[in-house]
Amino acid sequence: MFAAKSDSQSHTVRRHAVHPAPWIVRRLERHGVPAILGVCAGLGFAPTNLWPLTFGALVLLIGRTASRARSRSAAIDAATFGTALGVTSLGWIAEAFAWQDGIPAELAPVAVVVLSGYLALYWAAAFGLAHRLARGDRLVFALAAAPLFVLAEWTRGIVFTGFGWNPLGAVWLSVPDISLNAAIFGTLGLSGLTVLCAGLVASAASGDRHAAILATLVGAELLAFPKPTIPPDTAQSISVVQANIGQDAKWREGSRDRNLDQYLRLTRRSPGAATSRMIFWPEAAITERLEDNATLRARLANALRPGDLLMTGSIGGTADGASTNSVFLVGDKGEILGRYDKQHLVPFGEYLPFRPIASAIGWDKFVPGTSDLVAGPADTVISAGGPAASVAICYEISFAREVASRETRPAFIFNPSNDAWFGPHGPPQHLAQARMRAIELGLPVIRATQTGISAVIRSDGSVAASIPTDRAGRLNTSMPAALPPTVYARLGDLVPLGAAAVLLAFAFWRRWRLACG
């Protein structure tokens, strides 16, 4: 008895000598692998655009989570993956904190991790529920994970005013044969199709012939989408102005006139120019209330030729004295012909939630000024004096359902923005959001920014012309033509949500067939 016990103890001692800390290995395997996969997946977004890493990481994640013994473990894997993906692709958000004196710089990375962790909850919900439904069947997991992910992404675009940045489908922008499917399914549906394909590939890799057939069919459908024939540009001449005024100079005391002079200088043309233009300035290019300042409007008129129209971002005012983030359409005599007030304001950017508490701890919004901005009325299309324009100011362009819901179909979308505080990675991602809206709606997008990237985007999402970051300049070109209304333009999120419902029903049916033997 004693000898046996001694041998057992000796064996235990020897085993621990070989593996001094097996729990470290288990922890690394449990959390390190999905974290590494998440980092790889995050590199698929702009500006790196390494979409094969995103798709490959997703295949491996689904193969791993589908084989987990418990749904809780699957959800934790997905949450770890989602957090790492968010930190990798959204790290530029920390740049915004450099412009906020009331927030310690040390909190910047914490904010990125907290936001990424919150977004990862939607990954966890989708994959955890898919695992519970699948009960070990990899094909059911693939069929369930895709529609559940669509529902999760749709929900995150609504909760807490929504965060629609970097939808998974945006990684396909560098593969037009796939990204053009957004004209039917929207970016939301394209995200679901990405998860479906990855899940079917993971299931096929385990030997499931049905999954291999389905993966081939879905992949063929994605690649076979017919490319639209882009009509020639319209006769409307346009100019997009990028003054390259840094965030530190934009609101500096005494810099207002100097900044305006920069925009006016870049706008003026030679006296012999005969063709009238539509001219586009970025978000808040004018940092005072344009409608209240006749002298300012006269200065604008002095830079315009007969027939010119200027669409500019400016601070606006309401009847009760509140401020708005607005776009004004100004005629060649300085008259205001149209106006749009931003509807979807950015929390902590343009208004401060829980202001008494936040102010007490020194937190303030990023936009200068002591008062919050207020939202404007819904469904505003500016059409006076020129082609009808749907306006989406800055962050609004990331909300597909809101841009698509305008009752009057415009000739183009105007997306003025200020990305000066988003570092090198934020502007390319913002441009990607605008390109996805062009594909979804079949409309050109004119994007005017303070420091870049300003661009003219065709109605198939391709970039016709652009000005890179940190450079002043003016784009002189013609307005791209719109395509006929796409399926997504007509039906919006009914398409991806309806497809998700059908696919989820199919997953339940297969689960029922398996249960019945």
PDB file of C-alpha atoms in Angstrom, residues 340-341 343-344 377-381 389-393 396 399-410 413 441 489:
ATOM      1  CA  TYR A 340     -30.171  69.591 -43.897  1.00  0.00           C
ATOM      2  CA  ASP A 341     -29.637  69.160 -40.141  1.00  0.00           C
ATOM      3  CA  GLN A 343     -30.321  63.489 -37.563  1.00  0.00           C
ATOM      4  CA  HIS A 344     -28.117  60.759 -36.065  1.00  0.00           C
ATOM      5  CA  PRO A 377     -36.031  66.434 -38.848  1.00  0.00           C
ATOM      6  CA  ALA A 378     -36.097  63.122 -40.686  1.00  0.00           C
ATOM      7  CA  ASP A 379     -36.195  62.436 -44.421  1.00  0.00           C
ATOM      8  CA  THR A 380     -34.702  65.625 -45.778  1.00  0.00           C
ATOM      9  CA  VAL A 381     -33.579  65.700 -49.420  1.00  0.00           C
ATOM     10  CA  ALA A 389     -29.107  65.294 -52.880  1.00  0.00           C
ATOM     11  CA  SER A 390     -29.524  63.001 -49.899  1.00  0.00           C
ATOM     12  CA  VAL A 391     -27.160  64.182 -47.163  1.00  0.00           C
ATOM     13  CA  ALA A 392     -25.458  61.897 -44.648  1.00  0.00           C
ATOM     14  CA  ILE A 393     -23.127  63.896 -42.399  1.00  0.00           C
ATOM     15  CA  GLU A 396     -24.488  58.898 -40.592  1.00  0.00           C
ATOM     16  CA  PHE A 399     -26.169  53.455 -41.068  1.00  0.00           C
ATOM     17  CA  ALA A 400     -27.418  51.742 -44.202  1.00  0.00           C
ATOM     18  CA  ARG A 401     -31.073  51.612 -43.178  1.00  0.00           C
ATOM     19  CA  GLU A 402     -31.176  55.343 -42.467  1.00  0.00           C
ATOM     20  CA  VAL A 403     -29.503  56.390 -45.708  1.00  0.00           C
ATOM     21  CA  ALA A 404     -31.755  54.019 -47.662  1.00  0.00           C
ATOM     22  CA  SER A 405     -35.002  55.099 -45.988  1.00  0.00           C
ATOM     23  CA  ARG A 406     -35.312  58.499 -47.633  1.00  0.00           C
ATOM     24  CA  GLU A 407     -38.665  58.609 -49.417  1.00  0.00           C
ATOM     25  CA  THR A 408     -37.463  60.702 -52.372  1.00  0.00           C
ATOM     26  CA  ARG A 409     -34.793  58.933 -54.428  1.00  0.00           C
ATOM     27  CA  PRO A 410     -31.983  61.459 -54.923  1.00  0.00           C
ATOM     28  CA  ILE A 413     -25.514  61.173 -51.718  1.00  0.00           C
ATOM     29  CA  LEU A 441     -28.401  52.025 -53.334  1.00  0.00           C
ATOM     30  CA  ALA A 489     -32.865  50.419 -52.349  1.00  0.00           C
TER      31      ALA A 489
END
